[in-house]
Tab-separated table of C-alpha atoms and ligand atoms in Angstrom:
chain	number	residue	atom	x	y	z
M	1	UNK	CA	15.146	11.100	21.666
M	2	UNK	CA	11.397	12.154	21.847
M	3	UNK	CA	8.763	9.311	21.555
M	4	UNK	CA	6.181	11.436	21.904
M	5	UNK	CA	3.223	12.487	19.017
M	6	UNK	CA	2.647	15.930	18.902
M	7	UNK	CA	-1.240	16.892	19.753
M	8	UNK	CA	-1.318	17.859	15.855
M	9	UNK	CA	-0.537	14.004	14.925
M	10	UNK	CA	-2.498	12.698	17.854
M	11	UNK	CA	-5.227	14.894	15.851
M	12	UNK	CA	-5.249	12.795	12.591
M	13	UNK	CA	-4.869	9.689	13.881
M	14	UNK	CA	-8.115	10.031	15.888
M	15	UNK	CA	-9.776	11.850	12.936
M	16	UNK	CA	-8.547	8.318	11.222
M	17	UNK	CA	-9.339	6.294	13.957
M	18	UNK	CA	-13.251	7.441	14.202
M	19	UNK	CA	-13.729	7.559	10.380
M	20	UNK	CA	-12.360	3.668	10.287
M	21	UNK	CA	-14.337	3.254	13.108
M	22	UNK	CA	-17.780	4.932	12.405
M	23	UNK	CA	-17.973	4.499	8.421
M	24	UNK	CA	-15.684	1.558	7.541
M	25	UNK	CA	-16.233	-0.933	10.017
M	26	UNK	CA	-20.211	-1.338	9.155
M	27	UNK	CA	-19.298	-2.477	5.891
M	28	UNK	CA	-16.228	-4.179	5.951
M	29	UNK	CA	-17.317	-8.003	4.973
M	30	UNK	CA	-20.032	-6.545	2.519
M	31	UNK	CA	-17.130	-5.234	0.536
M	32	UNK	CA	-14.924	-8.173	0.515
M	33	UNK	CA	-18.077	-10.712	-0.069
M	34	UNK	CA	-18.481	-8.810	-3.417
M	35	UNK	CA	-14.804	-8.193	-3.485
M	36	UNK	CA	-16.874	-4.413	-5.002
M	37	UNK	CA	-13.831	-1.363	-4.953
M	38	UNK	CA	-15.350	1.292	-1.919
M	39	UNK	CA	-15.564	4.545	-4.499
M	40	UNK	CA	-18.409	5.974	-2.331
M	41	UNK	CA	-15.749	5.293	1.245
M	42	UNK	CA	-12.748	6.716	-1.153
M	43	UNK	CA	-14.651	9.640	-2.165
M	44	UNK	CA	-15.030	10.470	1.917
M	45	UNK	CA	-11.788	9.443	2.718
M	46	UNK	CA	-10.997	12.257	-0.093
M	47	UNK	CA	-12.963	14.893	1.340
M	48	UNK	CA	-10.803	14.214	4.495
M	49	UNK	CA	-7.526	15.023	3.071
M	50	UNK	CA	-6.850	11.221	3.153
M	51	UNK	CA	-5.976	10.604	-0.569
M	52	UNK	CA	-3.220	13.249	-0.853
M	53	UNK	CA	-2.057	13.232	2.838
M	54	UNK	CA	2.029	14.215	1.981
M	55	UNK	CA	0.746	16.130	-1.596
M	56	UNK	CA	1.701	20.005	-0.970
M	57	UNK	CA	-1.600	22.274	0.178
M	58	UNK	CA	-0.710	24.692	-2.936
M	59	UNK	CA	-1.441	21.531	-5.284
M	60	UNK	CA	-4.991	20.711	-3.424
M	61	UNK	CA	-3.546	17.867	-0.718
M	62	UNK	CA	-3.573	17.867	3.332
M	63	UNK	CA	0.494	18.717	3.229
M	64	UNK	CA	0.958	16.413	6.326
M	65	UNK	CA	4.134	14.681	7.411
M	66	UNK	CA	5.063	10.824	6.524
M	67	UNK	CA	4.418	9.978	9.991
M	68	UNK	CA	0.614	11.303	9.817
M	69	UNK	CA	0.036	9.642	6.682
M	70	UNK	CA	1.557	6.129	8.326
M	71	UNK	CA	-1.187	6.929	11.068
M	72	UNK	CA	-3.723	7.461	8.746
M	73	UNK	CA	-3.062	3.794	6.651
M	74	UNK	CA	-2.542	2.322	10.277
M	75	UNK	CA	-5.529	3.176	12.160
M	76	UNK	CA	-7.359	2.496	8.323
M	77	UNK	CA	-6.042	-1.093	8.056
M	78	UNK	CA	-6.475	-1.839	11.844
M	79	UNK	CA	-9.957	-2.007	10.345
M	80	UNK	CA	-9.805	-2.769	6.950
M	81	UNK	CA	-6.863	-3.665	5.554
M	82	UNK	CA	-7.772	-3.865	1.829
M	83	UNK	CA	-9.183	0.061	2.121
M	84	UNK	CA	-5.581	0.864	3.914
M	85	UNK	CA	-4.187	-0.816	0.545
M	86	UNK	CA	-6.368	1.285	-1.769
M	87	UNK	CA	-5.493	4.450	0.759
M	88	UNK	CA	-1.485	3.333	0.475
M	89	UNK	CA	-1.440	2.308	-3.583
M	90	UNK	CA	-3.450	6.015	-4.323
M	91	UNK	CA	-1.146	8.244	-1.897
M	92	UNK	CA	2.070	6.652	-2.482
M	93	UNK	CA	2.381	5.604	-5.678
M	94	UNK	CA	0.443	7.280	-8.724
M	95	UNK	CA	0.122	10.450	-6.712
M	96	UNK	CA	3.755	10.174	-5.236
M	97	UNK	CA	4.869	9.707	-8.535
M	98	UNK	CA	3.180	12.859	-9.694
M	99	UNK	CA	3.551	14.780	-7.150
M	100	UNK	CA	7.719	13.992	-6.472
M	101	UNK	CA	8.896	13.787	-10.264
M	102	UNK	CA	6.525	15.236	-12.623
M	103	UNK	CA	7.073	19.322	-14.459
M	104	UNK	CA	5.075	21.868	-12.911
M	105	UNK	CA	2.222	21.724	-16.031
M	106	UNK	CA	1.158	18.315	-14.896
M	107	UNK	CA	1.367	18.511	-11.404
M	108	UNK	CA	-1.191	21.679	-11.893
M	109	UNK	CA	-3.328	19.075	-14.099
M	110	UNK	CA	-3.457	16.112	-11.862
M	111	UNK	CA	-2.711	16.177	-8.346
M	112	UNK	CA	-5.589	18.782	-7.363
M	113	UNK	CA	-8.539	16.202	-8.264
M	114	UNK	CA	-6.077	13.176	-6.947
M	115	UNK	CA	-5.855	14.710	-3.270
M	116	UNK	CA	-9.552	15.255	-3.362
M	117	UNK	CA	-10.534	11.508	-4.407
M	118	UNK	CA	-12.758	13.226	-7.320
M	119	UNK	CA	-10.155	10.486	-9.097
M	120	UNK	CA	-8.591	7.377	-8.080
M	121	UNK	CA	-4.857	6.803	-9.536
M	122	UNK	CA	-3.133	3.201	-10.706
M	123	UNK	CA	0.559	3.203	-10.770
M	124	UNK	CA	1.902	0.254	-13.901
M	125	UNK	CA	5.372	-1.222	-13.177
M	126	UNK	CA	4.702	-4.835	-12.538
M	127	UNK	CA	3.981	-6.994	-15.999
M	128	UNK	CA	3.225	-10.520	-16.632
M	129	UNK	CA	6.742	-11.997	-16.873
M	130	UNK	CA	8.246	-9.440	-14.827
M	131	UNK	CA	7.655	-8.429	-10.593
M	132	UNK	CA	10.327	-9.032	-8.683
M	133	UNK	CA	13.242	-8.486	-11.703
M	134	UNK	CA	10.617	-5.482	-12.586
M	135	UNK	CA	13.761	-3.761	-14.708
M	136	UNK	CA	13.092	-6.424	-17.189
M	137	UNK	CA	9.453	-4.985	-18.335
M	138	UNK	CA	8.385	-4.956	-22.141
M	139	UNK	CA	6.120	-2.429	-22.248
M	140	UNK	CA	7.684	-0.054	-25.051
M	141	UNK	CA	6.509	3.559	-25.554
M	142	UNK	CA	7.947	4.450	-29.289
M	143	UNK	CA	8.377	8.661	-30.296
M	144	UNK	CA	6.129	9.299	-33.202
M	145	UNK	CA	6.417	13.115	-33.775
M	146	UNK	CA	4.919	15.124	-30.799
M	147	UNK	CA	3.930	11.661	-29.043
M	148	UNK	CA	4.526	8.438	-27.818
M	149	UNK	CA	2.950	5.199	-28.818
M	150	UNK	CA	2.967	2.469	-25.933
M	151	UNK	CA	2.180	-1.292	-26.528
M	152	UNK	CA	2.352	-3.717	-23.870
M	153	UNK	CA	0.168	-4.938	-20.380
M	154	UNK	CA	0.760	-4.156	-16.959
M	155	UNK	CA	-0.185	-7.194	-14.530
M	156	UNK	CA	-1.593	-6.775	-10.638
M	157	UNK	CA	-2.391	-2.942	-10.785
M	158	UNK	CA	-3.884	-1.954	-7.935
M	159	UNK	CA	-6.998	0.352	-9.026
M	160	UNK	CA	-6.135	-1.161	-12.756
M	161	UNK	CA	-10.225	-1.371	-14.023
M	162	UNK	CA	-11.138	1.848	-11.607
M	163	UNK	CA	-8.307	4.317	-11.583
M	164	UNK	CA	-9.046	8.137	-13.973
M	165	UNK	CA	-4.873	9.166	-13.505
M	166	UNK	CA	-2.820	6.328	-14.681
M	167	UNK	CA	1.127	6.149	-14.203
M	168	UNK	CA	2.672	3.867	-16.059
M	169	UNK	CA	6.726	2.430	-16.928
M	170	UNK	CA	7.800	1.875	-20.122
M	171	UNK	CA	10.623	1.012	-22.788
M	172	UNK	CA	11.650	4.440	-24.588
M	173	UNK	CA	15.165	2.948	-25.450
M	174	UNK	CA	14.927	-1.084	-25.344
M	175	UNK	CA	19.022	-1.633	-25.915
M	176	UNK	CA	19.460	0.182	-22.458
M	177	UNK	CA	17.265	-1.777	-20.132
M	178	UNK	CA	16.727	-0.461	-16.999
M	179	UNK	CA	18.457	2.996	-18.300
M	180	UNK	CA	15.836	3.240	-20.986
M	181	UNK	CA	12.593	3.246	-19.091
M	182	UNK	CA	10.461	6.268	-18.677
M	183	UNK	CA	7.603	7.146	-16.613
M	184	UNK	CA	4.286	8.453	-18.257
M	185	UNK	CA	1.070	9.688	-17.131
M	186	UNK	CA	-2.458	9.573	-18.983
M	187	UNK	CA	-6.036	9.366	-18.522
M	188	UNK	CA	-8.714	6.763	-18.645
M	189	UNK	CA	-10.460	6.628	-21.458
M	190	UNK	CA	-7.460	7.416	-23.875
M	191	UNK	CA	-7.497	5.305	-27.375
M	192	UNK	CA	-5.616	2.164	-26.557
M	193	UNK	CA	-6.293	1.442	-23.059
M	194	UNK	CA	-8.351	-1.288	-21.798
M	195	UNK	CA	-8.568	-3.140	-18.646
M	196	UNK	CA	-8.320	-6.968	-19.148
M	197	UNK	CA	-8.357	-9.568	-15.973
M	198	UNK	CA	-9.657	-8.388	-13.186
M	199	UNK	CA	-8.243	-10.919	-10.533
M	200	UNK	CA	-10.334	-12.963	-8.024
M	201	UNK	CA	-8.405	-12.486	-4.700
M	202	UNK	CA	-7.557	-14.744	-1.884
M	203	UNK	CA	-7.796	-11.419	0.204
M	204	UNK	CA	-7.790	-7.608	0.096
M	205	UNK	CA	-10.877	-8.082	-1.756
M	206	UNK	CA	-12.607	-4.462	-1.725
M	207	UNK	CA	-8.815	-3.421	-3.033
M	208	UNK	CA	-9.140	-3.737	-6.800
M	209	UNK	CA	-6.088	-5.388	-8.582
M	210	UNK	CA	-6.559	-5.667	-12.430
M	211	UNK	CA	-4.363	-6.260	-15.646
M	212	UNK	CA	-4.113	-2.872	-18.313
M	213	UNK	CA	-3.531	-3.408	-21.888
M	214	UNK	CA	-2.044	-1.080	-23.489
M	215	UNK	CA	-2.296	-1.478	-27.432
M	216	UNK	CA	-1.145	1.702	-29.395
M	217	UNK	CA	-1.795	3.723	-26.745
M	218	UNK	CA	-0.776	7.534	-27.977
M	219	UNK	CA	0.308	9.786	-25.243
M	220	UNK	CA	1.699	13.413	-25.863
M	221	UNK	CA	4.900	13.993	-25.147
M	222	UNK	CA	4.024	17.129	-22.675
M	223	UNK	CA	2.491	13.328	-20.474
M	224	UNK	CA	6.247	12.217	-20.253
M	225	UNK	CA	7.198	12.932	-16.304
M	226	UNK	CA	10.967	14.200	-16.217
M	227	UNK	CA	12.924	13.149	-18.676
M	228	UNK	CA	13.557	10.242	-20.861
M	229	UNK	CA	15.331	7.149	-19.535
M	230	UNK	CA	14.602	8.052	-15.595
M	231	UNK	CA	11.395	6.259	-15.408
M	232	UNK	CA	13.333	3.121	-13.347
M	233	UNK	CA	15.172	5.396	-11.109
M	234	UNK	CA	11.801	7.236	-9.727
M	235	UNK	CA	9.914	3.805	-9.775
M	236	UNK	CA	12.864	2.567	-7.168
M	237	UNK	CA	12.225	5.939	-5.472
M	238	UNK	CA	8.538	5.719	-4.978
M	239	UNK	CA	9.131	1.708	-3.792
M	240	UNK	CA	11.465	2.820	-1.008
M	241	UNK	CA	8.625	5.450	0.356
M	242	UNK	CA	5.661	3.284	-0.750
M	243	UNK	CA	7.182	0.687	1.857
M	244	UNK	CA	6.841	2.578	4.759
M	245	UNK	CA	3.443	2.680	3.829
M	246	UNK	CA	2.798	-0.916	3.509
M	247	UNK	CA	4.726	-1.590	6.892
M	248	UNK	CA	2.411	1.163	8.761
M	249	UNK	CA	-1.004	-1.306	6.603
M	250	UNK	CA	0.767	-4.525	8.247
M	251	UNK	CA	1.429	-2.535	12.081
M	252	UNK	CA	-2.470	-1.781	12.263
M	253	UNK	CA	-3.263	-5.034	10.587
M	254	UNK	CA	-1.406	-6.659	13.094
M	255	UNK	CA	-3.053	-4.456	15.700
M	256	UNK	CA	-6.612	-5.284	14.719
M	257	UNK	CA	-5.468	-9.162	15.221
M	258	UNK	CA	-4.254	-8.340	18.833
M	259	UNK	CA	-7.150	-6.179	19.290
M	260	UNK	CA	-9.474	-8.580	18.231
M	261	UNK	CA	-7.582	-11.457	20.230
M	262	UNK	CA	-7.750	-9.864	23.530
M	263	UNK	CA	-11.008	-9.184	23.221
M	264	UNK	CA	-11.963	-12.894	22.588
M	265	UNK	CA	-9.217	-14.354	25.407
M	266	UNK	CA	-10.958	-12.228	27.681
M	267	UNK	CA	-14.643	-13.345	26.611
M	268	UNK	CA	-14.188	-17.013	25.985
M	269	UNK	CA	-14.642	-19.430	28.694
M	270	UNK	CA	-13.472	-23.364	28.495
M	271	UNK	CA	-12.316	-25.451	31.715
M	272	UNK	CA	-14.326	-22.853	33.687
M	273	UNK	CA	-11.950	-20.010	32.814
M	274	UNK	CA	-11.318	-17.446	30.187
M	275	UNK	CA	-8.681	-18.420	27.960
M	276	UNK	CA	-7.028	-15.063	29.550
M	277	UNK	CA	-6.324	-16.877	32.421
M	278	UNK	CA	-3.849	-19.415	30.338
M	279	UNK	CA	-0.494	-18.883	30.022
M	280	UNK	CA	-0.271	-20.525	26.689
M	281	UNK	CA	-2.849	-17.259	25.848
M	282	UNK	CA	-1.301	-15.143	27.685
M	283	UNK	CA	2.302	-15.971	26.373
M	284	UNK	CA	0.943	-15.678	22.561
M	285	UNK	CA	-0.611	-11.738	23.456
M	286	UNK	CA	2.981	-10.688	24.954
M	287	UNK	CA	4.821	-12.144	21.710
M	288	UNK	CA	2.214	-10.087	19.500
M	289	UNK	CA	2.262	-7.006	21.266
M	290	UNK	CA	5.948	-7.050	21.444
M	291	UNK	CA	6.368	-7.699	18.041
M	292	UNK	CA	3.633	-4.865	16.985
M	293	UNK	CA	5.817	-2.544	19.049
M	294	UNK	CA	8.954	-3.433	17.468
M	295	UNK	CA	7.203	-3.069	14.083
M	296	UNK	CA	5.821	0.065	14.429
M	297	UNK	CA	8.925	1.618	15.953
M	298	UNK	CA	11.106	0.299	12.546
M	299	UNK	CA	7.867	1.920	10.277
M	300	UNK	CA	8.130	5.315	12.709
M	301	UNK	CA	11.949	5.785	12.159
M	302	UNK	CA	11.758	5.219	8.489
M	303	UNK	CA	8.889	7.721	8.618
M	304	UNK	CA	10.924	10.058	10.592
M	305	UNK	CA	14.122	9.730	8.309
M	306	UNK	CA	11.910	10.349	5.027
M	307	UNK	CA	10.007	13.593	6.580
M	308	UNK	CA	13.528	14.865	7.114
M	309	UNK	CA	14.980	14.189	3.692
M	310	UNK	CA	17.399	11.247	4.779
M	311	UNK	CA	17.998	8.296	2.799
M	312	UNK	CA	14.951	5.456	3.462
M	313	UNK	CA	16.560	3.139	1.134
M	314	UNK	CA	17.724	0.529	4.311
M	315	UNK	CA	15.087	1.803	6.771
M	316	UNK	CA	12.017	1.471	4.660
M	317	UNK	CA	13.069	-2.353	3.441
M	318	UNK	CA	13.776	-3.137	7.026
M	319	UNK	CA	10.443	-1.562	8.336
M	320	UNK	CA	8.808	-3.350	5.493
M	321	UNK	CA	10.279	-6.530	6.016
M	322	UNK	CA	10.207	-7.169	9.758
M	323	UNK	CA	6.122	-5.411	9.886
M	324	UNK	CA	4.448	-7.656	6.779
M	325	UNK	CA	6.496	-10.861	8.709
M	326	UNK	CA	5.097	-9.649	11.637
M	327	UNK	CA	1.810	-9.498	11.098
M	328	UNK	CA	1.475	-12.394	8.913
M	329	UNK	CA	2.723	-13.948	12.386
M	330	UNK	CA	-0.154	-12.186	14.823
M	331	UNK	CA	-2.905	-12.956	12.342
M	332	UNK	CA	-1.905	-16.497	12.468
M	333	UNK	CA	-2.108	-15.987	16.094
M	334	UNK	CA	-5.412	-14.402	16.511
M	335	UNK	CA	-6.557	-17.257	14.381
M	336	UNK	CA	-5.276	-19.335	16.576
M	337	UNK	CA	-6.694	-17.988	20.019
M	338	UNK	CA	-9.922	-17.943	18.089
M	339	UNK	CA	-10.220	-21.630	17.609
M	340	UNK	CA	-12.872	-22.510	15.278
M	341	UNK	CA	-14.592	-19.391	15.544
M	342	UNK	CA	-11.357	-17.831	14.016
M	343	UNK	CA	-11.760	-20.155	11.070
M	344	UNK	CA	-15.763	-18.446	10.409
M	345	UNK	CA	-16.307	-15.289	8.725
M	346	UNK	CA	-18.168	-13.775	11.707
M	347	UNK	CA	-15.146	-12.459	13.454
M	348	UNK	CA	-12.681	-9.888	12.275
M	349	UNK	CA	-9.673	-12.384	12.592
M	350	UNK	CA	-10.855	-14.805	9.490
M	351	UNK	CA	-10.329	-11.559	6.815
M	352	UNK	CA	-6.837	-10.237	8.480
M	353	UNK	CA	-5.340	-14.205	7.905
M	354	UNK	CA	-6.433	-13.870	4.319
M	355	UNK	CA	-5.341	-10.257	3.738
M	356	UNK	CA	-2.100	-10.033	4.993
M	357	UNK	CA	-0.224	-12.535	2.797
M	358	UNK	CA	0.046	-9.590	0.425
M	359	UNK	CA	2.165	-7.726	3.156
M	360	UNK	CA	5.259	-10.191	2.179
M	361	UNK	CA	4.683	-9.931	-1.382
M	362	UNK	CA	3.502	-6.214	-2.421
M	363	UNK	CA	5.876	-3.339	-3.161
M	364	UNK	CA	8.730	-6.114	-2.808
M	365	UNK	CA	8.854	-9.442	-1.484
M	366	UNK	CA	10.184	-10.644	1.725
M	367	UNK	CA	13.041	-12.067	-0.381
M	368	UNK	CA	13.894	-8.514	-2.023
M	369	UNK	CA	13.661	-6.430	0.760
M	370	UNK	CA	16.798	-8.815	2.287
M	371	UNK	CA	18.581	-8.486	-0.565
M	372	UNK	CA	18.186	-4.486	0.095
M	373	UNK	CA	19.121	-5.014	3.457
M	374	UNK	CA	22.198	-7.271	2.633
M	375	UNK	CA	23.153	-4.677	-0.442
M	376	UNK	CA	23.077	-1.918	2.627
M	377	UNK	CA	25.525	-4.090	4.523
M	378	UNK	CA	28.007	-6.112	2.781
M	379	UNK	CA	30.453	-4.802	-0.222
M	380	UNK	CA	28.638	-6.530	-2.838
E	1	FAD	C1	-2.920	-7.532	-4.666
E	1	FAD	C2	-1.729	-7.044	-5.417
E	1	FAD	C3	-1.608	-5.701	-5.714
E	1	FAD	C4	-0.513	-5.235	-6.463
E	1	FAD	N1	-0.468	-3.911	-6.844
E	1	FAD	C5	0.515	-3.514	-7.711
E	1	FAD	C6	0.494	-2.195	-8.261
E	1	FAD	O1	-0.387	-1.374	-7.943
E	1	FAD	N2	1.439	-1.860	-9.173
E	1	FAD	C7	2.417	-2.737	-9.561
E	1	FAD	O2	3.252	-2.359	-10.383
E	1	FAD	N3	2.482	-4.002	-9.046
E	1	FAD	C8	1.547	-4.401	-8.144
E	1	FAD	N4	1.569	-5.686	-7.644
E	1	FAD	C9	2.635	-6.606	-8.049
E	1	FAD	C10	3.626	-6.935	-6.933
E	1	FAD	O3	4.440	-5.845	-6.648
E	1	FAD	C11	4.383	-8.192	-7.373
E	1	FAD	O4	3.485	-9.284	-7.293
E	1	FAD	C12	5.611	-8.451	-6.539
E	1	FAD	O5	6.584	-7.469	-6.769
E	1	FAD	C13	6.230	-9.838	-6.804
E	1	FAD	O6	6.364	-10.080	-8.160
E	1	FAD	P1	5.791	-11.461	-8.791
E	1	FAD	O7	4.421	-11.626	-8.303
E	1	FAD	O8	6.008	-11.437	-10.252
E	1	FAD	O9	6.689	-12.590	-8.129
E	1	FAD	P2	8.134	-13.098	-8.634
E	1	FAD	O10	9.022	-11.937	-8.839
E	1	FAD	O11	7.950	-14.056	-9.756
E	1	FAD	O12	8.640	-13.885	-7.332
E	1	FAD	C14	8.214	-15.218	-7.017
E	1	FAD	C15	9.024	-15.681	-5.798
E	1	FAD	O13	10.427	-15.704	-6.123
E	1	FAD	C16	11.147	-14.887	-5.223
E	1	FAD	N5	12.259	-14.240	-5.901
E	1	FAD	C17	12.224	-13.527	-7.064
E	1	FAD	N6	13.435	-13.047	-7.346
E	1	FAD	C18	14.269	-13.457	-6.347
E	1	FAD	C19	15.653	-13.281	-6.052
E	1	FAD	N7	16.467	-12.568	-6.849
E	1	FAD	N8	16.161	-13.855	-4.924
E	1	FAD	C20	15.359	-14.561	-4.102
E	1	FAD	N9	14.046	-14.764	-4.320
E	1	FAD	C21	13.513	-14.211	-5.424
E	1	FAD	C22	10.134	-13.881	-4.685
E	1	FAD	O14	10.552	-13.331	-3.439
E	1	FAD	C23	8.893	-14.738	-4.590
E	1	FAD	O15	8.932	-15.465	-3.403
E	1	FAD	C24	0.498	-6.159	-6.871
E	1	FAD	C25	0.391	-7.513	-6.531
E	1	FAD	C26	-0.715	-7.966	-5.843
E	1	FAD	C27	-0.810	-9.442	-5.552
């Protein structure tokens, strides 16, 4: 067993590190004050080969491994976490989608300007009455001649009022349920599509999360991506490999907390010592870093199974899992070991306890990625 990065991933991570570093970190509480989406940072992070890190080179993206792109959203969200969400929900969902399931025609037609960040994509599967139990959507898309017409709204879409490529899940066959959804793609500014609510967020602010309405929406049939009644199947697909990107956003969230934390223990002086010098301090930075370790090992070997074609299914729910807990844990922490000043908006720790709550609940709950887990282990 090799630990080791090779110099080509040590590479991107330090490209990722200095960008997050040199043109994110300046701005980082002007975007989440005006909780305003980053399209000038996106368009950068674009030009790096950051928005279609895994997307083949022949169809415009950086044609990088899993683990590089897990570097990328780590060393990102060790910064910002809300830009690592915009960086995960563009790479590893609407472009995933695209880029793993859709006919060569569309893949020619979309991916190119989604791996530059000339446009931002949105990915639909969550609606108002149904996240978790997502097979239960409404959303219909009904054949009419060369088209489809789809009526319904899609609830918490990450990019929802910004995105140009839109993927979206819906009903072609109602009676069959899960075996009668099918996945679409189309463009913003179609007939029929409008954004509605755009939501005012406890954190990932600069991320933006919106509702899409969908109201006789006509889509041509060539916008279908594969074939009718698989839309559920690759939505399950892209949730498995989307979560070993959230659990690489929650390992460098959770490493900007301990960052930040021993930083502070190391500055801060009460009962004429820095409060490095007490073990209650010192006892809370060994459980982090411990922790962060564990997490990012779990996030590496689900990154390492998917860049070699395994199965993710139990890897990527346990990296998930055990990296969001985690780091909602060591922001807590950092909070903590920041005493009041933790509580203010002038240190980094104040915006990583109010983004990563959305670590346990994004691209699966806590709750749903033990039920994976369980369904892995027992005969059930
Ligand atoms: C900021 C943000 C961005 C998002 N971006 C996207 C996006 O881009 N695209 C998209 O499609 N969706 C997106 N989502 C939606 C997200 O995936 C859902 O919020 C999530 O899947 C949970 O669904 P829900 O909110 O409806 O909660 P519910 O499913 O109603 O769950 C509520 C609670 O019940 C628990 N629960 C539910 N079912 C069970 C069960 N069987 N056993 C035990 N406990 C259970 C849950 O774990 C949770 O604790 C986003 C959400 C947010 C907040």
């Amino acid at each position: 067993m090799d630990f080791r990065l090779t110099q080509e991933n040590e590479q991107v991570r330090e490209l990722a590190r200095n960008f997050a570093q040199t043109e994110i970190k300046p701005v980082v509480m002007k975007f989440d004050e005006a909780q305003e989406f980053p399209m000038e940072l996106m368009h950068k992070l674009g030009a790096l080969g950051f928005l279609g890190v895994t997307v083949p080179e022949k169809y415009g993206g950086a044609g990088l491994s899993y683990l590089d792109y897990c570097s990328i959203v780590e060393e990102i969200s060790r910064i910002d976490p809300s830009i690592g969400l915009s960086v995960a929900a563009h790479n590893g969902l609407c472009t995933a989608h695209i880029s793993n399931f859709a006919g060569e025609a569309l893949k020619r037609k979309y991916l190119h300007e989604l791996a530059s960040g000339k446009k931002i994509g949105a990915w639909g599967l969550t609606e108002p009455s149904s996240g978790s139990d997502s097979g239960s959507m409404r959303t219909v898309a009904i054949r009419d001649g060369q088209s489809y017409i789809l009526n319904g709204s899609k609830q918490f879409t990450t990019h929802g009022s910004v995105a140009d490529t839109i993927v979206v899940m819906a009903l072609t066959d109602p009676p069959k349920k899960k075996k009668g959804i099918s996945a679409f793609v189309f463009e913003r500014g179609t007939l029929g599509f409008t954004v509605g609510h755009k939501e005012n967020k406890l954190g990932m602010r600069a991320s933006d999360t919106s509702t899409m309405v969908l109201e006789n929406l006509r889509i041509p049939e060539e916008n279908l991506i594969g074939s009718e009644g698989e839309g559920f199947t690759q939505a399950l697909q892209i949730l498995d490999s989307g979560r070993i990107g959230i659990a690489a956003l929650a390992v460098g969230l959770a490493q900007g907390a301990l960052d930040a934390s021993v930083k502070y223990a190391g500055e801060r002086v009460q009962f004429g010592k820095t409060l490095s010098e007490f073990q209650a301090i010192q006892w809370k930075i060994s459980e982090m870093a411990t922790r962060i370790d564990a997490a990012r090992l779990l996030t590496y070997k689900a990154a390492f199974l998917k860049d070699r074609g395994k199965d993710i299914n139990l890897a990527a729910a346990t990296a998930k899992y055990f990296a969001s807990e985690t780091a909602v844990k060591c922001a807590e922490e950092a909070v903590q070991i920041h005493g009041g000043y933790g509580f203010i908006k002038d240190f980094p720790v104040e915006k990583f306890y109010r983004d990563v709550k959305l670590l346990t609940i994004g691209e699966g709950t806590s709750e749903i990625q033990k039920m994976v887990i369980s369904r892995n282990l027992l005969d059930i």
